[in-house]
XYZ file of C-alpha atoms in Angstrom:
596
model
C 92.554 91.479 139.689
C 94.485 91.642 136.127
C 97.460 93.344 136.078
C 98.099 96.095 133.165
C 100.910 97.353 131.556
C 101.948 100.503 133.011
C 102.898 102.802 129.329
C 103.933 106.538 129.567
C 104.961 106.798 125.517
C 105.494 110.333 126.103
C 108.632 110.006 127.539
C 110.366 110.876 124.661
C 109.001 114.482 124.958
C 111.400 114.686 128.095
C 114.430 115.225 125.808
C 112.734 118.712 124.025
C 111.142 119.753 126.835
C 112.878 123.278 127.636
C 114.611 123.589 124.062
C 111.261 122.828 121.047
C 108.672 123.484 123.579
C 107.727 124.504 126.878
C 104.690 123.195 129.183
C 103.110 119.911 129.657
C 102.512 118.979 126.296
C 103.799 120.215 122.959
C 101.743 121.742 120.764
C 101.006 121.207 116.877
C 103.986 122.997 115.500
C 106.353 121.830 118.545
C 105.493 118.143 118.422
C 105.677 118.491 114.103
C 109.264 120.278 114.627
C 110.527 116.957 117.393
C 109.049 114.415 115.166
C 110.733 116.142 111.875
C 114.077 116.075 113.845
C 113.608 112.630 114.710
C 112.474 111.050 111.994
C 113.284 113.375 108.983
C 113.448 109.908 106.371
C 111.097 108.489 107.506
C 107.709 108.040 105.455
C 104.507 110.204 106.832
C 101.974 110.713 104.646
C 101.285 108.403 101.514
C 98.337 108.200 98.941
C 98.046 106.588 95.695
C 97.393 109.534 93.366
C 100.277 109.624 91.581
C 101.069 109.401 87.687
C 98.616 105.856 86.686
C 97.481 105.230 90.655
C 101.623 105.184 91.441
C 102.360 104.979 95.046
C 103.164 109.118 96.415
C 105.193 109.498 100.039
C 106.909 112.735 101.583
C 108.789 112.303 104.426
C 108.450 113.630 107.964
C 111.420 116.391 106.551
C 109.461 117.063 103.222
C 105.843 117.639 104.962
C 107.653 119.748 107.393
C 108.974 122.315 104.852
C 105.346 121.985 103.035
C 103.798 123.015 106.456
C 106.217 125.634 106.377
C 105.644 126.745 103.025
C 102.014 126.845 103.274
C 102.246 128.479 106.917
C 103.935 131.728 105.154
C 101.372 131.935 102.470
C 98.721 132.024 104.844
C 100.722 134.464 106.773
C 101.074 136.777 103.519
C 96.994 136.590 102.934
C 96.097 138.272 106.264
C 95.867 134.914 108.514
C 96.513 136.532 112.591
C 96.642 134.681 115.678
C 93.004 133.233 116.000
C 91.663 133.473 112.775
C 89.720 130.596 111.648
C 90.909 128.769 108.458
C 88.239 126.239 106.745
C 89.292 123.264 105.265
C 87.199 121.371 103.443
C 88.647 117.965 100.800
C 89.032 114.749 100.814
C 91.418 112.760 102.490
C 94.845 113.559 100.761
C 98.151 114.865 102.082
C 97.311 118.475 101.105
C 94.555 118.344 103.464
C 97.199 117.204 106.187
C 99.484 120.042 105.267
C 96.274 122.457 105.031
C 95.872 121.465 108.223
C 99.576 121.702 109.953
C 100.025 124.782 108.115
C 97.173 126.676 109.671
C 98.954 126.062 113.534
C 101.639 127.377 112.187
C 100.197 130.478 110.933
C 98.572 130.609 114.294
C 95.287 129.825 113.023
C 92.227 127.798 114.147
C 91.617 125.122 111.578
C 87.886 124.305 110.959
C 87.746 121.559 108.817
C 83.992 120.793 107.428
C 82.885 117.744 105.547
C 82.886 118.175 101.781
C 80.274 115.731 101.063
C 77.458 118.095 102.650
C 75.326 119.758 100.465
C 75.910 123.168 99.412
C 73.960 125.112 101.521
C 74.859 122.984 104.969
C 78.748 124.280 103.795
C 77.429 127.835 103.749
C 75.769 127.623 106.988
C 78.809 126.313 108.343
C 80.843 128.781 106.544
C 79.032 131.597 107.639
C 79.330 130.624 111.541
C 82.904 130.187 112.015
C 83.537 133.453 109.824
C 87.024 132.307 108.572
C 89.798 134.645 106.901
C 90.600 132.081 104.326
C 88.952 128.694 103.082
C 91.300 125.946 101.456
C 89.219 123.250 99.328
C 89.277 120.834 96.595
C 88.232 121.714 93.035
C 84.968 120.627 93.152
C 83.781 123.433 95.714
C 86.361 125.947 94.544
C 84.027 128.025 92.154
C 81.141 127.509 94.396
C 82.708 128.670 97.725
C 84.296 131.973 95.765
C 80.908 133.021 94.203
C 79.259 132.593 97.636
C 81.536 134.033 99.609
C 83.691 136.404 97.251
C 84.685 138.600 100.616
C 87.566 135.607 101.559
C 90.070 134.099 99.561
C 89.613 130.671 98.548
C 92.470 128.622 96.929
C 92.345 124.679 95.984
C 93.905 121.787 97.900
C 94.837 120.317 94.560
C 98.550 120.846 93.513
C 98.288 120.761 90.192
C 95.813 123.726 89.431
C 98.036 126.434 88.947
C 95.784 129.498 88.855
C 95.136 128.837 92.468
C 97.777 126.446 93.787
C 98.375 126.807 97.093
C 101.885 124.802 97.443
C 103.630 122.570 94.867
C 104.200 119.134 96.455
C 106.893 118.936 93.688
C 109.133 121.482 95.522
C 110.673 120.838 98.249
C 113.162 124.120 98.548
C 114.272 124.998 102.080
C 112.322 127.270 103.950
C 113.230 129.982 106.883
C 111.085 129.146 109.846
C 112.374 132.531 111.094
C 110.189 134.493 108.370
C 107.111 133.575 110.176
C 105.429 136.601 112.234
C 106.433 136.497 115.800
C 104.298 135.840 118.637
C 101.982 134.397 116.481
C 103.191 130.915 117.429
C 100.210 128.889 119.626
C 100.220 127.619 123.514
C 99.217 124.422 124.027
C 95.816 126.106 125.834
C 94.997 128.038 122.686
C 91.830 126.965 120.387
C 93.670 124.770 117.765
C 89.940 123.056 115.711
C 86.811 123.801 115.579
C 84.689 120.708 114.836
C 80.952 121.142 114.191
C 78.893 118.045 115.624
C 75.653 118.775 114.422
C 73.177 121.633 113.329
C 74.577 121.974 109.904
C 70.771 123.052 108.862
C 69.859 125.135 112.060
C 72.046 126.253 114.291
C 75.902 124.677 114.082
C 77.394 123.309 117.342
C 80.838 123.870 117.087
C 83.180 122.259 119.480
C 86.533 124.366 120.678
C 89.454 121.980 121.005
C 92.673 123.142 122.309
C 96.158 122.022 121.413
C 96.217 120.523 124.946
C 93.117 118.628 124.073
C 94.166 117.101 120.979
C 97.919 116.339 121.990
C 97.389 115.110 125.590
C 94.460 112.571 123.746
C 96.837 111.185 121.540
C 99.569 110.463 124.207
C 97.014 108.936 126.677
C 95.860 107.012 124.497
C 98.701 104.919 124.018
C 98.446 104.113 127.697
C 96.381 101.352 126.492
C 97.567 100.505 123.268
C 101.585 99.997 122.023
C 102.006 102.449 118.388
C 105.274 102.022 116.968
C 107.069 104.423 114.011
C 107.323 101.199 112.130
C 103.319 100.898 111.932
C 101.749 102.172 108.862
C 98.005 103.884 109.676
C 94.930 103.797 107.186
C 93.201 106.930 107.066
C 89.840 105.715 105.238
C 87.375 107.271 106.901
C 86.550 111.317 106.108
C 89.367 112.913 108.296
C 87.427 116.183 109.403
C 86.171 113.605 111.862
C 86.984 114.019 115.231
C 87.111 109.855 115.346
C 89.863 109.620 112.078
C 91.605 112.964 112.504
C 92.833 111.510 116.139
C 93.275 107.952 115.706
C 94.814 108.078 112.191
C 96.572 111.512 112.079
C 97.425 112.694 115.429
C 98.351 109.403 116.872
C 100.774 108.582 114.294
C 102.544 111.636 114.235
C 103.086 111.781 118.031
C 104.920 108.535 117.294
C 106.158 108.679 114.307
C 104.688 106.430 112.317
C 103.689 106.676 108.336
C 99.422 107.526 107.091
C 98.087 105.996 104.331
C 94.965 108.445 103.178
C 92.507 106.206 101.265
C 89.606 108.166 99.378
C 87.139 105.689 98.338
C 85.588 102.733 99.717
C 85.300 100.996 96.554
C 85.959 97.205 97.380
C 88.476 96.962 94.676
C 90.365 100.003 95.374
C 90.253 99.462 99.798
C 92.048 95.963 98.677
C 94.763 97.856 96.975
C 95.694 99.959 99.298
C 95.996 97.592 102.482
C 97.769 95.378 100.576
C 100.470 97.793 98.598
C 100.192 100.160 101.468
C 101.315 97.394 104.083
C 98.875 98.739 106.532
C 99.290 97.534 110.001
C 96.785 99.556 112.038
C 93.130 100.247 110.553
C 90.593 101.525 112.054
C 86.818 101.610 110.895
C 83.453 101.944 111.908
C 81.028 98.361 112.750
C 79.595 98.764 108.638
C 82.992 98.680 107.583
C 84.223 95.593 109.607
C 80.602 93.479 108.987
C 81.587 93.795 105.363
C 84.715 92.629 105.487
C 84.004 89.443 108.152
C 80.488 89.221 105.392
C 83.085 88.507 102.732
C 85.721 86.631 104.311
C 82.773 83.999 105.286
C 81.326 84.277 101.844
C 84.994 83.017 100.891
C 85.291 80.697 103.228
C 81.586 79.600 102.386
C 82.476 78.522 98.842
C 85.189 76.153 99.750
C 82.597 73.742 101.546
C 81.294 72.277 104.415
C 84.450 70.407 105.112
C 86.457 73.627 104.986
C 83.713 75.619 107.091
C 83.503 73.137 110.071
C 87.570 72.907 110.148
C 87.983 76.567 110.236
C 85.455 76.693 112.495
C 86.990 74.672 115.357
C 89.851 76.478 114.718
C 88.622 79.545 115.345
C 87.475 78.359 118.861
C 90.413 76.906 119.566
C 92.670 80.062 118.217
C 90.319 82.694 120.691
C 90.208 80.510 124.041
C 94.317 80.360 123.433
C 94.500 83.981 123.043
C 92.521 84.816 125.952
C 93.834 82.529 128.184
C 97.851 82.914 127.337
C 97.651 86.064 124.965
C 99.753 83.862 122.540
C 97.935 84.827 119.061
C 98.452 81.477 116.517
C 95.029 82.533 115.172
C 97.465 84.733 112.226
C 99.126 81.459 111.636
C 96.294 79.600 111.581
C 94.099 81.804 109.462
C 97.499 83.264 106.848
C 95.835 82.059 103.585
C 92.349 83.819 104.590
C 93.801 86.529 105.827
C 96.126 86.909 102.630
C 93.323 86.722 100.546
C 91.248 89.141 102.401
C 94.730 91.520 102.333
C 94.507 91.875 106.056
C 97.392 89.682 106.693
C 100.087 92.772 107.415
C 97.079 94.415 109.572
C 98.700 94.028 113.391
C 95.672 96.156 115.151
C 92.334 97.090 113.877
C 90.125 99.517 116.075
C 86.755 100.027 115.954
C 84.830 103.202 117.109
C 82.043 105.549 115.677
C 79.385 102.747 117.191
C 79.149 99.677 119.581
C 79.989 96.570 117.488
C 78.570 92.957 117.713
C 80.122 90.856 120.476
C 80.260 87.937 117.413
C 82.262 90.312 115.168
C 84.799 91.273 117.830
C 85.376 87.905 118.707
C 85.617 86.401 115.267
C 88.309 89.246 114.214
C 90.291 87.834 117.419
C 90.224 84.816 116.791
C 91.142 84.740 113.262
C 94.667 86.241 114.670
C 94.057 89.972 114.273
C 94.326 92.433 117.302
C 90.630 94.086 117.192
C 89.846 96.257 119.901
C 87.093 99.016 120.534
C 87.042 102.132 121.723
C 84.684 105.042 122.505
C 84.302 108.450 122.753
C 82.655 111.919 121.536
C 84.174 114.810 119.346
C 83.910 116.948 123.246
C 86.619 114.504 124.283
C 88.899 114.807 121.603
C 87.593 112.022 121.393
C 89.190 108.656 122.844
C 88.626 108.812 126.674
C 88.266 104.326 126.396
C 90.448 101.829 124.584
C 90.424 98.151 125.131
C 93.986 97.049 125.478
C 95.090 94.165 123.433
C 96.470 91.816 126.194
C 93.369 92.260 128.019
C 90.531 92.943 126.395
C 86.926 92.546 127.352
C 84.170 91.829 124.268
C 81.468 93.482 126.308
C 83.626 96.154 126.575
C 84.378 99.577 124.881
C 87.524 99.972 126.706
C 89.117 100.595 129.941
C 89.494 104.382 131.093
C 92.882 106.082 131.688
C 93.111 106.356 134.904
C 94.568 107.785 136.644
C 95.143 110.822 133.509
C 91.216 110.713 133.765
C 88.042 110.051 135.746
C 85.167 108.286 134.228
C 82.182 107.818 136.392
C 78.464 107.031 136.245
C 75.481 109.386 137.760
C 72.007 109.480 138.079
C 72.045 105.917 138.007
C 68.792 103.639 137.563
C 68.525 101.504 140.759
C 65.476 100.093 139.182
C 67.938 98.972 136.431
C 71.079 97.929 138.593
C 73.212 95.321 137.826
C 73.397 92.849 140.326
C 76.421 90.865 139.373
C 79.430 91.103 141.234
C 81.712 93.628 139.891
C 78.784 95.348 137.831
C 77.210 98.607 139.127
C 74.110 100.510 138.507
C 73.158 101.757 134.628
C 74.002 106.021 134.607
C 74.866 108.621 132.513
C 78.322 108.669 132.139
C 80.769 111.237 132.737
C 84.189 112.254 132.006
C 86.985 115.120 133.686
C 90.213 115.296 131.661
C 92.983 116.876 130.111
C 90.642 115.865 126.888
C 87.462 117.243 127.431
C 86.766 120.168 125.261
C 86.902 124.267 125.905
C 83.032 124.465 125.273
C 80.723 124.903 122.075
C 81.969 128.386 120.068
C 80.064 131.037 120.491
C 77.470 128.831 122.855
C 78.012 129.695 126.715
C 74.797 128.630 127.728
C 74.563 125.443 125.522
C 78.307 124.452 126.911
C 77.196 125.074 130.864
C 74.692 122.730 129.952
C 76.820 119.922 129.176
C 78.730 120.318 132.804
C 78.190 119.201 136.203
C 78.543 121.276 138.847
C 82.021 119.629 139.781
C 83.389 120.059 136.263
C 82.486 116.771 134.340
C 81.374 117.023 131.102
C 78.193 115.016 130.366
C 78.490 112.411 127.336
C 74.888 111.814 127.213
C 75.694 108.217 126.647
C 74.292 105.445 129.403
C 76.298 102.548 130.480
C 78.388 101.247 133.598
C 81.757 100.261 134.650
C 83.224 97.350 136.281
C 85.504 97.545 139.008
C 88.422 97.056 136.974
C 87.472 100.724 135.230
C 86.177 99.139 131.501
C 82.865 100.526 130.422
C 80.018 99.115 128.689
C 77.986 100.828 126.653
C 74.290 100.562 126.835
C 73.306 103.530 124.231
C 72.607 107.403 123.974
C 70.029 108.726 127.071
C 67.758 110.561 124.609
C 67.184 107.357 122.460
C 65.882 105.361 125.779
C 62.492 103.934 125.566
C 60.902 103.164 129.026
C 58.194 100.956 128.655
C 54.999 100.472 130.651
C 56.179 97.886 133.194
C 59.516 100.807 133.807
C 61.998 98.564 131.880
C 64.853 100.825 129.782
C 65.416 99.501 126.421
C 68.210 100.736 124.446
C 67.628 100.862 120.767
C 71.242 100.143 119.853
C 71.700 97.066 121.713
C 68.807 95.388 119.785
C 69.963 97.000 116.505
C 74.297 95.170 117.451
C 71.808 91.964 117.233
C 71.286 92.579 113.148
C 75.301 93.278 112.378
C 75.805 90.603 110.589
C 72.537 89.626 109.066
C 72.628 89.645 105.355
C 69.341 90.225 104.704
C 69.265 93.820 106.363
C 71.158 96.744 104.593
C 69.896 98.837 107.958
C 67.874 98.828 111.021
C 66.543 101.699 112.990
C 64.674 100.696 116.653
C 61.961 103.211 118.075
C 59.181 103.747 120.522
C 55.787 103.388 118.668
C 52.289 103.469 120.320
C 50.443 100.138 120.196
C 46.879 102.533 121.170
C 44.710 105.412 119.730
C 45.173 106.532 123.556
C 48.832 106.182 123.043
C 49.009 104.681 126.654
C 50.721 101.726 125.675
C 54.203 101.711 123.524
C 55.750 98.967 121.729
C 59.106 98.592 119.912
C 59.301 98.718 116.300
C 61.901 98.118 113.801
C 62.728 100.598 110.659
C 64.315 97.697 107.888
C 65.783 98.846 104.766
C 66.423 95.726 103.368
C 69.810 94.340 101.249
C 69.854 94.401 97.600
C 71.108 90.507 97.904
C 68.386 89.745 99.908
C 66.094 91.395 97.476
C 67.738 89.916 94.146
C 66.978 86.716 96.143
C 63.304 87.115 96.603
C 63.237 87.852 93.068
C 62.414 91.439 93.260
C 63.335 94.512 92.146
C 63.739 98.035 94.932
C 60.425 99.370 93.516
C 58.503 96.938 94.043
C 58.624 95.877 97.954
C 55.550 97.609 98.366
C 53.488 96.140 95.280
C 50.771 93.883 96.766
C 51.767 89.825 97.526
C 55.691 91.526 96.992
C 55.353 93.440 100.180
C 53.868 90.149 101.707
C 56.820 87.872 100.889
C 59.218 90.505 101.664
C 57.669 91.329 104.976
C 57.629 87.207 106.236
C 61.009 86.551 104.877
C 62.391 89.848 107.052
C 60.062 88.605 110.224
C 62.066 85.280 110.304
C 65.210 87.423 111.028
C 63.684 89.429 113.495
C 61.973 86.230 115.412
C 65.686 84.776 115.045
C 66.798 87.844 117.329
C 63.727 88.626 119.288
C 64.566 85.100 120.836
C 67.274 86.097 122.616
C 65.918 89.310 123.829
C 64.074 89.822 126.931
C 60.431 89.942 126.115
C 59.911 93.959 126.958
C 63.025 94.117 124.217
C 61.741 92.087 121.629
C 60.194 94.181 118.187
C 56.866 93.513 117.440
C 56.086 96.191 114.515
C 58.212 95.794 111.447
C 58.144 98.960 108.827
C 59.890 98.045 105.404
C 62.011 100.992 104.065
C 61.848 101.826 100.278
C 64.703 103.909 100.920
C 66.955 104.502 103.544
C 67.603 106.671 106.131
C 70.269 109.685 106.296
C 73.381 108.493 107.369
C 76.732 110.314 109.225
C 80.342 110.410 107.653
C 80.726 107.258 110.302
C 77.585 105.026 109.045
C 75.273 105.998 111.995
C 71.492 106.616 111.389
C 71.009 110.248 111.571
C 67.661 110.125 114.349
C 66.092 112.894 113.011
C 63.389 111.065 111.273
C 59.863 111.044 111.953
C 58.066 108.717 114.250
C-alpha cells in the first residue's frame, strides 16, 4: 500500500477562528477579510486589458476595498439578505469583484454564461428573479429593454453613465457602513449555478458558502497550492469547474489569477508566458491542442530529433514514477520554452476524461498533469490525482476521510475481476461539498438522493482499494448491446484525442434492423479542416459524390486504427460524416441532445 501525504492547508484558519469568523469554515467575506490581512501586497487578480494590452494587477488590499465599494452600492439599490444578483461577462476582474461584492451585500450571486443566446439569458433571467443584474456592454441595452423592472449596470469601468466602481480609485472604505445582520453564515445559499435547461426548464443548483469553501480547502488535501503560484483563469468562470479551481482555490491560499478572455493561439501564448503562470487548468480540447502543436514542432526538426526525444520521454516518465524525481523539465526546457509552458508547475485537467497517451506524455515531458473530476452538485472537485502518486487510469483519489465515495447498483455481469478492482456502479458521493438541492425543484433534488443521504452523480465507474476512481462514462449514455455487454461512448470517443484528422466524435446506439432488434455502434465525425485541406477539399463539398467517397475511406482508416484495440462488441461499425458540428458546452463537451 502507497503511503500519502497527510495535508490539512487549512490550518491557517486556526489563527481567525473566534476573531474574522466563527464556525467550521469561513465564509466569502470572512476568508476575503483573512486573506486581505495576510497578504494585502500581494498580487490577486491580473488581466491584460490595460492601455495597448499593458499588464493590469490590484492587490489582495485593493480588490478588498473594490469588494467593499461595490458591496455598498448594491446595498444602496435595494440588494437584502437573499436576493439574487446576476452576473453575466467575461472573465475580467470586475466580474471577480461583481462577484465578492454580492456576499458582501448578502446576496446570492447567479452568474450565467454570456455567450448564450438572448433568449436562453432571459429564461434564465426570469427564473432566478434577481434584484439587480451586473453585465458587460454588449448585453447592457438588451438586458434593460427586456427587463426594465431591475437595474442593470455594466461590468466595464470605463462607461461612465453606468459604471458600477472605478478600478482607478482605490479610496478607503468603512466596512462599518454596510447594513447589519446582513452579513452571510457559512450554511447560507452563496451561487446559484444553472446546469442545464436554459431552453425548458433551468436546473439551478443551490451552493452554500460551506459548499464552496470546504471544496476548496479539501481539495488541497491532494494537491500542494502555494501564494507564490500564479492561476490561469481561461476557461468561462461562471463555471462551476473554473470558478473553483481558478478563483476559489487561489484565494483560500493566497495566490495571484490571471483572467484570460480569448483562446486565440497567439494571445493564450502571451499570457502564460508574461503572466508567469504556474498552475493551468483546461479541459482534454485544450490540452490535445497544445501536445498537437508541440509534436508538430518537434515534427519539423526531423527524424533524428523525434526518435531522441522520444526515448527521452520514456526514460523521463518511468523515472518519475518510480522515484518522483521530475528531470523530464530539464530534459524537455527548450520545448517547453517554446511552447511557453516552461514556468507551468501543475496543469489539471477536468470538464472530461482525457486520453491515457496525453496524460502520460504531459508527465513525462516534466510537467505535473493531473486529473480530476466532479459535477457542479459537488462544488465540484470531490477527486484529484495527487502529483507524487498519480494513477493515468485514474481521475483521482477521494478525500477521505472529509468524504465518502462509493459505488451502487453495481453490474456483476460487468465486474472487474482483477485484484484490487471492484464491480462497475453508479457512483456516489456524501460531503461537506455536495450541494443544498436544485432551486425551486424539491422533487427533482429528492431524486438525485439515496435514501442514506448520497447524492447520485449519474456517472458509472469503480474504485480501487486504495480509494482512486475510474471513470467509465455518464449512466444515461450506456449502450447495452445484444450479447448484455455495457459500452460506454466516452471511452471509445478518449481513443480519437489526438487524431488529427477528427475535429469531433460523437458515439451512439444505432439499429442495424427495420425490427430494430439488433443495435450497433456508430460514430458521429465532424472532420478537421487540416484533414480536409489535405484531401483537397473544401467544407461544402464532403457530401458531393466521389468527395464523400474519399472522405469517408480516408476517416474509416482512423476508425479501423482504433476499432483494433477495442473489444469487438466496442468497435464502430457505422460512420456518419458531419457537415457541421454538433452544439458544444462552455467546457468543449458534445451537448447529447441531438437526434438519433
Amino acid at each position: 500500500m502507497k503511503k500519502f501525504i497527510v495535508r490539512k492547508p487549512w490550518l491557517f484558519l486556526d489563527e481567525y477562528r473566534g476573531k474574522l469568523f466563527t464556525g467550521e469554515w469561513p465564509t466569502f467575506p470572512e476568508l476575503l477579510k483573512i486573506q486581505a490581512q495576510r497578504f494585502a501586497e500581494r498580487p490577486l487578480f491580473t488581466d491584460f486589458e490595460g492601455p495597448n494590452g499593458s499588464k493590469n494587477t490590484l492587490t489582495y488590499g485593493q480588490v478588498y476595498h473594490k469588494v467593499i465599494r461595490l458591496a455598498l452600492w448594491l446595498c444602496q439599490n435595494g440588494i437584502k439578505k437573499g436576493d439574487r444578483v446576476v452576473i453575466s461577462g467575461k472573465n475580467s476582474p470586475e466580474w471577480a469583484v461583481s462577484y465578492l461584492a454580492t456576499f458582501f451585500a448578502g446576496g446570492i450571486a447567479v452568474p450565467v454564461d454570456c455567450a448564450l443566446h438572448q433568449n436562453e439569458i432571459c429564461n434564465l433571467i426570469k427564473t432566478a428573479e434577481p434584484k439587480i443584474t451586473l453585465t458587460d456592454d454588449d448585453k447592457l441595452d438588451f438586458i434593460k429593454k427586456e427587463f426594465p423592472q431591475l437595474i442593470s449596470k455594466s461590468l466595464n469601468p470605463t462607461v461612465s453613465e453606468d459604471y458600477v466602481y472605478n478600478l482607478k480609485t482605490d479610496a478607503d472604505c468603512d466596512e462599518k457602513a454596510l447594513p447589519a445582520g446582513q452579513q452571510p453564515s457559512s450554511e447560507d445559499t452563496a451561487v446559484i449555478l444553472f446546469t442545464s435547461g436554459t431552453t425548458g426548464n433551468p436546473k439551478g443548483v443551490m451552493l452554500s458558502h460551506k459548499n464552496l469553501i470546504s471544496d476548496a480547502f479539501i481539495a488541497q488535501t491532494n494537491l500542494d497550492i502555494y501564494p507564490t503560484d500564479v492561476f490561469y483563469a481561461l476557461l468561462p468562470i461562471h463555471h462551476a469547474y473554473t470558478m473553483q479551481a481558478a478563483f476559489i482555490c487561489p484565494i483560500s491560499c493566497g495566490a495571484e489569477i490571471v483572467f484570460g478572455k480569448s483562446m486565440a493561439v497567439s494571445k493564450l501564448m502571451r499570457e502564460l508566458c508574461e503572466g508567469k503562470i504556474s498552475v493551468m487548468l483546461g479541459v482534454p480540447l485544450l490540452y490535445n491542442k497544445l501536445l498537437a502543436g508541440i509534436r508538430r514542432g518537434i515534427a519539423a526538426k526531423g527524424p533524428l530529433v523525434v526518435g531522441l526525444l522520444s526515448a527521452f520521454q520514456g526514460l523521463s516518465f518511468i523515472i518519475k514514477k518510480l522515484t518522483g524525481k521530475n528531470v523530464g523539465k530539464a530534459l524537455f526546457k527548450s520545448v517547453l520554452r517554446q511552447a511557453n509552458i516552461y514556468t507551468l508547475r501543475v496543469a489539471i485537467c477536468g470538464g472530461g476524461p482525457l486520453a491515457e497517451s496525453v496524460f502520460r506524455a504531459y508527465n513525462a515531458m516534466g510537467i505535473d498533469f493531473i486529473q480530476g473530476y466532479g459535477l457542479t452538485e459537488t462544488s465540484p472537485i470531490i477527486t484529484l490525482n495527487p502529483i507524487e502518486n498519480f494513477k493515468l487510469i485514474s481521475v483521482g483519489r477521494d478525500f477521505s476521510p472529509y468524504e465518502e465515495i462509493k459505488i451502487i447498483n453495481a453490474d456483476a455481469a460487468n465486474s472487474i475481476s482483477t485484484k484490487g478492482k471492484g464491480s462497475i456502479g453508479e457512483i456516489v458521493v456524501k460531503g461537506p461539498m455536495v450541494m443544498q438541492g436544485y432551486y425551486k425543484m424539491p422533487e427533482e433534488t429528492k431524486k438525485v438522493f439515496t435514501e442514506d443521504g448520497f447524492f447520485k452523480t449519474g456517472d458509472l465507474g469503480w474504485i480501487d482499494n486504495e480509494h482512486y476512481v475510474m471513470l467509465c462514462g455518464r449512466a444515461k449514455n450506456m449502450i447495452v448491446t445484444n450479447g448484455g455487454k455495457n459500452v460506454y461512448p466516452e471511452e471509445i470517443e478518449d481513443a480519437f484525442q489526438l487524431c488529427d484528422d477528427i475535429q469531433q466524435i460523437t458515439v451512439q446506439a444505432y439499429y442495424e434492423d427495420d425490427d430494430k432488434t439488433s443495435e450497433g455502434i456508430e460514430a458521429l465525425i465532424y472532420p478537421s479542416d487540416d484533414f480536409l485541406k489535405k484531401l483537397g477539399f473544401e467544407r461544402s463539398q464532403i457530401n458531393e459524390g466521389f468527395r464523400a467517397g474519399a472522405v469517408l475511406d480516408a476517416i474509416q482508416k482512423d476508425v479501423n486504427a482504433v476499432n483494433k484495440d477495442l473489444q469487438p462488441y466496442q468497435r464502430i461499425t457505422k460512420i456518419t460524416i458531419l457537415e457541421k458540428p454538433l452544439e458544444m458546452t462552455t467546457t468543449q463537451k458534445v451537448k447529447r441532445n441531438y437526434s438519433k
